[in-house]
């Protein structure tokens, strides 16, 4: 993950989105805001991690199902 991408993600998913949800859901305490911020930032992090895993070269030009099938066949031959 590049530094710029992390910085933008931190601002958007750690501040802007939680603040918007905090106001729209009419929350009142700081702990509620921090909970929303932690949840959105964590979900962004997990989604980014999964996107990184799926963009690995072993999956390029193949669907995940096709890659699993080929890996399974290769391992069963060993």
PDB file of N, CA and C in Angstrom:
ATOM      1  N   UNK A   1       0.863  -1.169   0.000  1.00  0.00           N
ATOM      2  CA  UNK A   1       0.000   0.000   0.000  1.00  0.00           C
ATOM      3  C   UNK A   1       0.907   1.229   0.000  1.00  0.00           C
ATOM      4  N   UNK A   2       0.664   2.120  -0.922  1.00  0.00           N
ATOM      5  CA  UNK A   2       1.492   3.311  -1.017  1.00  0.00           C
ATOM      6  C   UNK A   2       1.128   4.307   0.074  1.00  0.00           C
ATOM      7  N   UNK A   3       2.041   5.212   0.356  1.00  0.00           N
ATOM      8  CA  UNK A   3       1.812   6.198   1.399  1.00  0.00           C
ATOM      9  C   UNK A   3       0.657   7.133   1.086  1.00  0.00           C
ATOM     10  N   UNK A   4       0.557   7.564  -0.167  1.00  0.00           N
ATOM     11  CA  UNK A   4      -0.531   8.459  -0.564  1.00  0.00           C
ATOM     12  C   UNK A   4      -1.879   7.761  -0.443  1.00  0.00           C
ATOM     13  N   UNK A   5      -1.935   6.519  -0.888  1.00  0.00           N
ATOM     14  CA  UNK A   5      -3.179   5.749  -0.806  1.00  0.00           C
ATOM     15  C   UNK A   5      -3.612   5.565   0.651  1.00  0.00           C
ATOM     16  N   UNK A   6      -2.661   5.275   1.530  1.00  0.00           N
ATOM     17  CA  UNK A   6      -2.964   5.131   2.949  1.00  0.00           C
ATOM     18  C   UNK A   6      -3.445   6.453   3.535  1.00  0.00           C
ATOM     19  N   UNK A   7      -2.786   7.544   3.181  1.00  0.00           N
ATOM     20  CA  UNK A   7      -3.147   8.862   3.703  1.00  0.00           C
ATOM     21  C   UNK A   7      -4.561   9.257   3.276  1.00  0.00           C
ATOM     22  N   UNK A   8      -4.882   9.043   2.008  1.00  0.00           N
ATOM     23  CA  UNK A   8      -6.231   9.355   1.514  1.00  0.00           C
ATOM     24  C   UNK A   8      -7.259   8.456   2.186  1.00  0.00           C
ATOM     25  N   UNK A   9      -6.952   7.170   2.318  1.00  0.00           N
ATOM     26  CA  UNK A   9      -7.861   6.243   2.995  1.00  0.00           C
ATOM     27  C   UNK A   9      -8.079   6.614   4.443  1.00  0.00           C
ATOM     28  N   UNK A  10      -7.029   7.054   5.103  1.00  0.00           N
ATOM     29  CA  UNK A  10      -7.138   7.471   6.500  1.00  0.00           C
ATOM     30  C   UNK A  10      -8.062   8.672   6.641  1.00  0.00           C
ATOM     31  N   UNK A  11      -7.916   9.646   5.769  1.00  0.00           N
ATOM     32  CA  UNK A  11      -8.760  10.841   5.837  1.00  0.00           C
ATOM     33  C   UNK A  11     -10.208  10.509   5.478  1.00  0.00           C
ATOM     34  N   UNK A  12     -10.401   9.788   4.380  1.00  0.00           N
ATOM     35  CA  UNK A  12     -11.766   9.507   3.918  1.00  0.00           C
ATOM     36  C   UNK A  12     -12.467   8.516   4.833  1.00  0.00           C
ATOM     37  N   UNK A  13     -11.852   7.350   5.056  1.00  0.00           N
ATOM     38  CA  UNK A  13     -12.526   6.292   5.813  1.00  0.00           C
ATOM     39  C   UNK A  13     -12.356   6.434   7.321  1.00  0.00           C
ATOM     40  N   UNK A  14     -11.410   7.236   7.761  1.00  0.00           N
ATOM     41  CA  UNK A  14     -11.213   7.425   9.192  1.00  0.00           C
ATOM     42  C   UNK A  14     -11.821   8.697   9.734  1.00  0.00           C
ATOM     43  N   UNK A  15     -12.162   9.659   8.856  1.00  0.00           N
ATOM     44  CA  UNK A  15     -12.707  10.934   9.329  1.00  0.00           C
ATOM     45  C   UNK A  15     -13.990  11.325   8.589  1.00  0.00           C
ATOM     46  N   UNK A  16     -13.940  11.445   7.278  1.00  0.00           N
ATOM     47  CA  UNK A  16     -15.070  11.988   6.514  1.00  0.00           C
ATOM     48  C   UNK A  16     -16.302  11.082   6.581  1.00  0.00           C
ATOM     49  N   UNK A  17     -16.142   9.812   6.252  1.00  0.00           N
ATOM     50  CA  UNK A  17     -17.285   8.885   6.281  1.00  0.00           C
ATOM     51  C   UNK A  17     -17.841   8.735   7.696  1.00  0.00           C
ATOM     52  N   UNK A  18     -16.994   8.519   8.723  1.00  0.00           N
ATOM     53  CA  UNK A  18     -17.548   8.419  10.077  1.00  0.00           C
ATOM     54  C   UNK A  18     -18.261   9.691  10.535  1.00  0.00           C
ATOM     55  N   UNK A  19     -17.720  10.844  10.177  1.00  0.00           N
ATOM     56  CA  UNK A  19     -18.363  12.100  10.557  1.00  0.00           C
ATOM     57  C   UNK A  19     -19.728  12.227   9.890  1.00  0.00           C
ATOM     58  N   UNK A  20     -19.807  11.845   8.623  1.00  0.00           N
ATOM     59  CA  UNK A  20     -21.090  11.873   7.914  1.00  0.00           C
ATOM     60  C   UNK A  20     -22.095  10.934   8.566  1.00  0.00           C
ATOM     61  N   UNK A  21     -21.670   9.709   8.856  1.00  0.00           N
ATOM     62  CA  UNK A  21     -22.564   8.753   9.516  1.00  0.00           C
ATOM     63  C   UNK A  21     -22.959   9.231  10.908  1.00  0.00           C
ATOM     64  N   UNK A  22     -22.022   9.813  11.628  1.00  0.00           N
ATOM     65  CA  UNK A  22     -22.275  10.325  12.975  1.00  0.00           C
ATOM     66  C   UNK A  22     -23.387  11.373  12.954  1.00  0.00           C
ATOM     67  N   UNK A  23     -23.327  12.270  11.985  1.00  0.00           N
ATOM     68  CA  UNK A  23     -24.336  13.327  11.880  1.00  0.00           C
ATOM     69  C   UNK A  23     -25.668  12.759  11.386  1.00  0.00           C
ATOM     70  N   UNK A  24     -25.631  11.919  10.355  1.00  0.00           N
ATOM     71  CA  UNK A  24     -26.870  11.376   9.796  1.00  0.00           C
ATOM     72  C   UNK A  24     -27.606  10.454  10.767  1.00  0.00           C
ATOM     73  N   UNK A  25     -26.864   9.731  11.589  1.00  0.00           N
ATOM     74  CA  UNK A  25     -27.484   8.832  12.564  1.00  0.00           C
ATOM     75  C   UNK A  25     -27.823   9.533  13.880  1.00  0.00           C
ATOM     76  N   UNK A  26     -27.533  10.824  13.946  1.00  0.00           N
ATOM     77  CA  UNK A  26     -27.817  11.660  15.115  1.00  0.00           C
ATOM     78  C   UNK A  26     -27.224  11.086  16.398  1.00  0.00           C
ATOM     79  N   UNK A  27     -25.934  10.740  16.326  1.00  0.00           N
ATOM     80  CA  UNK A  27     -25.219  10.245  17.502  1.00  0.00           C
ATOM     81  C   UNK A  27     -24.747  11.434  18.328  1.00  0.00           C
ATOM     82  N   UNK A  28     -24.372  11.181  19.603  1.00  0.00           N
ATOM     83  CA  UNK A  28     -24.075  12.314  20.479  1.00  0.00           C
ATOM     84  C   UNK A  28     -22.752  12.224  21.228  1.00  0.00           C
ATOM     85  N   UNK A  29     -22.166  11.055  21.374  1.00  0.00           N
ATOM     86  CA  UNK A  29     -20.962  10.956  22.202  1.00  0.00           C
ATOM     87  C   UNK A  29     -19.721  10.712  21.348  1.00  0.00           C
ATOM     88  N   UNK A  30     -18.584  11.045  21.938  1.00  0.00           N
ATOM     89  CA  UNK A  30     -17.308  10.857  21.256  1.00  0.00           C
ATOM     90  C   UNK A  30     -17.034   9.369  21.048  1.00  0.00           C
ATOM     91  N   UNK A  31     -17.401   8.542  22.019  1.00  0.00           N
ATOM     92  CA  UNK A  31     -17.157   7.103  21.875  1.00  0.00           C
ATOM     93  C   UNK A  31     -17.943   6.518  20.700  1.00  0.00           C
ATOM     94  N   UNK A  32     -19.127   7.037  20.441  1.00  0.00           N
ATOM     95  CA  UNK A  32     -19.898   6.572  19.285  1.00  0.00           C
ATOM     96  C   UNK A  32     -19.188   6.954  17.987  1.00  0.00           C
ATOM     97  N   UNK A  33     -18.650   8.168  17.938  1.00  0.00           N
ATOM     98  CA  UNK A  33     -17.908   8.599  16.756  1.00  0.00           C
ATOM     99  C   UNK A  33     -16.669   7.732  16.547  1.00  0.00           C
ATOM    100  N   UNK A  34     -15.928   7.471  17.624  1.00  0.00           N
ATOM    101  CA  UNK A  34     -14.715   6.666  17.507  1.00  0.00           C
ATOM    102  C   UNK A  34     -15.030   5.229  17.092  1.00  0.00           C
ATOM    103  N   UNK A  35     -16.150   4.705  17.563  1.00  0.00           N
ATOM    104  CA  UNK A  35     -16.561   3.360  17.162  1.00  0.00           C
ATOM    105  C   UNK A  35     -16.877   3.316  15.670  1.00  0.00           C
ATOM    106  N   UNK A  36     -17.601   4.306  15.192  1.00  0.00           N
ATOM    107  CA  UNK A  36     -17.919   4.380  13.760  1.00  0.00           C
ATOM    108  C   UNK A  36     -16.633   4.537  12.947  1.00  0.00           C
ATOM    109  N   UNK A  37     -15.724   5.387  13.415  1.00  0.00           N
ATOM    110  CA  UNK A  37     -14.466   5.612  12.701  1.00  0.00           C
ATOM    111  C   UNK A  37     -13.633   4.335  12.645  1.00  0.00           C
ATOM    112  N   UNK A  38     -13.530   3.639  13.762  1.00  0.00           N
ATOM    113  CA  UNK A  38     -12.748   2.398  13.792  1.00  0.00           C
ATOM    114  C   UNK A  38     -13.353   1.345  12.876  1.00  0.00           C
ATOM    115  N   UNK A  39     -14.664   1.242  12.881  1.00  0.00           N
ATOM    116  CA  UNK A  39     -15.341   0.241  12.055  1.00  0.00           C
ATOM    117  C   UNK A  39     -15.153   0.522  10.567  1.00  0.00           C
ATOM    118  N   UNK A  40     -15.350   1.757  10.153  1.00  0.00           N
ATOM    119  CA  UNK A  40     -15.202   2.075   8.727  1.00  0.00           C
ATOM    120  C   UNK A  40     -13.748   1.948   8.278  1.00  0.00           C
ATOM    121  N   UNK A  41     -12.809   2.366   9.123  1.00  0.00           N
ATOM    122  CA  UNK A  41     -11.399   2.269   8.762  1.00  0.00           C
ATOM    123  C   UNK A  41     -10.965   0.808   8.683  1.00  0.00           C
ATOM    124  N   UNK A  42     -11.430  -0.013   9.614  1.00  0.00           N
ATOM    125  CA  UNK A  42     -11.093  -1.435   9.601  1.00  0.00           C
ATOM    126  C   UNK A  42     -11.687  -2.135   8.384  1.00  0.00           C
ATOM    127  N   UNK A  43     -12.925  -1.817   8.056  1.00  0.00           N
ATOM    128  CA  UNK A  43     -13.543  -2.453   6.883  1.00  0.00           C
ATOM    129  C   UNK A  43     -12.834  -2.024   5.598  1.00  0.00           C
ATOM    130  N   UNK A  44     -12.397  -0.781   5.523  1.00  0.00           N
ATOM    131  CA  UNK A  44     -11.628  -0.337   4.360  1.00  0.00           C
ATOM    132  C   UNK A  44     -10.304  -1.100   4.288  1.00  0.00           C
ATOM    133  N   UNK A  45      -9.656  -1.276   5.413  1.00  0.00           N
ATOM    134  CA  UNK A  45      -8.390  -2.005   5.439  1.00  0.00           C
ATOM    135  C   UNK A  45      -8.534  -3.442   4.982  1.00  0.00           C
ATOM    136  N   UNK A  46      -9.577  -4.118   5.440  1.00  0.00           N
ATOM    137  CA  UNK A  46      -9.822  -5.503   5.031  1.00  0.00           C
ATOM    138  C   UNK A  46     -10.134  -5.572   3.540  1.00  0.00           C
ATOM    139  N   UNK A  47     -10.957  -4.657   3.056  1.00  0.00           N
ATOM    140  CA  UNK A  47     -11.289  -4.640   1.627  1.00  0.00           C
ATOM    141  C   UNK A  47     -10.043  -4.379   0.784  1.00  0.00           C
ATOM    142  N   UNK A  48      -9.176  -3.497   1.241  1.00  0.00           N
ATOM    143  CA  UNK A  48      -7.941  -3.205   0.518  1.00  0.00           C
ATOM    144  C   UNK A  48      -7.019  -4.420   0.520  1.00  0.00           C
ATOM    145  N   UNK A  49      -6.952  -5.113   1.644  1.00  0.00           N
ATOM    146  CA  UNK A  49      -6.135  -6.321   1.727  1.00  0.00           C
ATOM    147  C   UNK A  49      -6.643  -7.390   0.763  1.00  0.00           C
ATOM    148  N   UNK A  50      -7.953  -7.601   0.731  1.00  0.00           N
ATOM    149  CA  UNK A  50      -8.519  -8.589  -0.184  1.00  0.00           C
ATOM    150  C   UNK A  50      -8.295  -8.196  -1.643  1.00  0.00           C
ATOM    151  N   UNK A  51      -8.396  -6.909  -1.944  1.00  0.00           N
ATOM    152  CA  UNK A  51      -8.139  -6.451  -3.311  1.00  0.00           C
ATOM    153  C   UNK A  51      -6.685  -6.695  -3.696  1.00  0.00           C
ATOM    154  N   UNK A  52      -5.779  -6.512  -2.760  1.00  0.00           N
ATOM    155  CA  UNK A  52      -4.364  -6.764  -3.020  1.00  0.00           C
ATOM    156  C   UNK A  52      -4.116  -8.244  -3.274  1.00  0.00           C
ATOM    157  N   UNK A  53      -4.754  -9.096  -2.480  1.00  0.00           N
ATOM    158  CA  UNK A  53      -4.593 -10.542  -2.654  1.00  0.00           C
ATOM    159  C   UNK A  53      -5.124 -10.978  -4.013  1.00  0.00           C
ATOM    160  N   UNK A  54      -6.271 -10.451  -4.408  1.00  0.00           N
ATOM    161  CA  UNK A  54      -6.863 -10.852  -5.683  1.00  0.00           C
ATOM    162  C   UNK A  54      -6.108 -10.321  -6.894  1.00  0.00           C
ATOM    163  N   UNK A  55      -5.291  -9.299  -6.703  1.00  0.00           N
ATOM    164  CA  UNK A  55      -4.544  -8.761  -7.842  1.00  0.00           C
ATOM    165  C   UNK A  55      -3.170  -9.404  -7.988  1.00  0.00           C
ATOM    166  N   UNK A  56      -2.900 -10.434  -7.209  1.00  0.00           N
ATOM    167  CA  UNK A  56      -1.613 -11.130  -7.310  1.00  0.00           C
ATOM    168  C   UNK A  56      -1.459 -11.701  -8.719  1.00  0.00           C
ATOM    169  N   UNK A  57      -0.229 -11.794  -9.213  1.00  0.00           N
ATOM    170  CA  UNK A  57      -0.002 -12.281 -10.577  1.00  0.00           C
ATOM    171  C   UNK A  57      -0.561 -13.681 -10.835  1.00  0.00           C
ATOM    172  N   UNK A  58      -0.635 -14.534  -9.819  1.00  0.00           N
ATOM    173  CA  UNK A  58      -1.125 -15.895 -10.061  1.00  0.00           C
ATOM    174  C   UNK A  58      -2.600 -15.919 -10.423  1.00  0.00           C
ATOM    175  N   UNK A  59      -3.330 -14.833 -10.131  1.00  0.00           N
ATOM    176  CA  UNK A  59      -4.747 -14.786 -10.466  1.00  0.00           C
ATOM    177  C   UNK A  59      -5.032 -13.978 -11.726  1.00  0.00           C
ATOM    178  N   UNK A  60      -4.029 -13.308 -12.254  1.00  0.00           N
ATOM    179  CA  UNK A  60      -4.280 -12.496 -13.438  1.00  0.00           C
ATOM    180  C   UNK A  60      -4.597 -13.394 -14.628  1.00  0.00           C
ATOM    181  N   UNK A  61      -5.524 -12.961 -15.438  1.00  0.00           N
ATOM    182  CA  UNK A  61      -5.999 -13.681 -16.622  1.00  0.00           C
ATOM    183  C   UNK A  61      -6.728 -14.976 -16.277  1.00  0.00           C
ATOM    184  N   UNK A  62      -7.115 -15.141 -15.011  1.00  0.00           N
ATOM    185  CA  UNK A  62      -7.881 -16.313 -14.592  1.00  0.00           C
ATOM    186  C   UNK A  62      -8.917 -15.866 -13.565  1.00  0.00           C
ATOM    187  N   UNK A  63     -10.031 -16.547 -13.569  1.00  0.00           N
ATOM    188  CA  UNK A  63     -11.020 -16.276 -12.533  1.00  0.00           C
ATOM    189  C   UNK A  63     -10.556 -16.969 -11.253  1.00  0.00           C
ATOM    190  N   UNK A  64     -11.021 -16.516 -10.086  1.00  0.00           N
ATOM    191  CA  UNK A  64     -10.652 -17.201  -8.843  1.00  0.00           C
ATOM    192  C   UNK A  64     -11.044 -18.680  -8.868  1.00  0.00           C
ATOM    193  N   UNK A  65     -12.195 -18.992  -9.456  1.00  0.00           N
ATOM    194  CA  UNK A  65     -12.636 -20.391  -9.535  1.00  0.00           C
ATOM    195  C   UNK A  65     -11.671 -21.211 -10.394  1.00  0.00           C
ATOM    196  N   UNK A  66     -11.267 -20.653 -11.515  1.00  0.00           N
ATOM    197  CA  UNK A  66     -10.334 -21.355 -12.395  1.00  0.00           C
ATOM    198  C   UNK A  66      -8.983 -21.534 -11.705  1.00  0.00           C
ATOM    199  N   UNK A  67      -8.524 -20.514 -10.992  1.00  0.00           N
ATOM    200  CA  UNK A  67      -7.245 -20.606 -10.294  1.00  0.00           C
ATOM    201  C   UNK A  67      -7.296 -21.675  -9.209  1.00  0.00           C
ATOM    202  N   UNK A  68      -8.398 -21.728  -8.452  1.00  0.00           N
ATOM    203  CA  UNK A  68      -8.539 -22.754  -7.420  1.00  0.00           C
ATOM    204  C   UNK A  68      -8.542 -24.152  -8.034  1.00  0.00           C
ATOM    205  N   UNK A  69      -9.263 -24.313  -9.136  1.00  0.00           N
ATOM    206  CA  UNK A  69      -9.334 -25.616  -9.798  1.00  0.00           C
ATOM    207  C   UNK A  69      -7.948 -26.050 -10.279  1.00  0.00           C
ATOM    208  N   UNK A  70      -7.214 -25.145 -10.915  1.00  0.00           N
ATOM    209  CA  UNK A  70      -5.885 -25.481 -11.419  1.00  0.00           C
ATOM    210  C   UNK A  70      -4.918 -25.771 -10.279  1.00  0.00           C
ATOM    211  N   UNK A  71      -4.988 -24.999  -9.198  1.00  0.00           N
ATOM    212  CA  UNK A  71      -4.133 -25.259  -8.040  1.00  0.00           C
ATOM    213  C   UNK A  71      -4.461 -26.610  -7.414  1.00  0.00           C
ATOM    214  N   UNK A  72      -5.751 -26.930  -7.326  1.00  0.00           N
ATOM    215  CA  UNK A  72      -6.181 -28.211  -6.756  1.00  0.00           C
ATOM    216  C   UNK A  72      -5.651 -29.376  -7.604  1.00  0.00           C
ATOM    217  N   UNK A  73      -5.769 -29.241  -8.925  1.00  0.00           N
ATOM    218  CA  UNK A  73      -5.278 -30.293  -9.817  1.00  0.00           C
ATOM    219  C   UNK A  73      -3.763 -30.432  -9.719  1.00  0.00           C
ATOM    220  N   UNK A  74      -3.058 -29.317  -9.651  1.00  0.00           N
ATOM    221  CA  UNK A  74      -1.602 -29.352  -9.548  1.00  0.00           C
ATOM    222  C   UNK A  74      -1.166 -30.021  -8.247  1.00  0.00           C
ATOM    223  N   UNK A  75      -1.835 -29.707  -7.154  1.00  0.00           N
ATOM    224  CA  UNK A  75      -1.460 -30.292  -5.859  1.00  0.00           C
ATOM    225  C   UNK A  75      -1.830 -31.765  -5.775  1.00  0.00           C
ATOM    226  N   UNK A  76      -2.901 -32.160  -6.433  1.00  0.00           N
ATOM    227  CA  UNK A  76      -3.291 -33.573  -6.387  1.00  0.00           C
ATOM    228  C   UNK A  76      -2.318 -34.445  -7.182  1.00  0.00           C
ATOM    229  N   UNK A  77      -1.628 -33.874  -8.154  1.00  0.00           N
ATOM    230  CA  UNK A  77      -0.640 -34.618  -8.938  1.00  0.00           C
ATOM    231  C   UNK A  77       0.661 -34.804  -8.166  1.00  0.00           C
ATOM    232  N   UNK A  78       0.918 -33.946  -7.199  1.00  0.00           N
ATOM    233  CA  UNK A  78       2.187 -34.005  -6.449  1.00  0.00           C
ATOM    234  C   UNK A  78       2.200 -35.108  -5.441  1.00  0.00           C
TER     235      UNK A  78
END
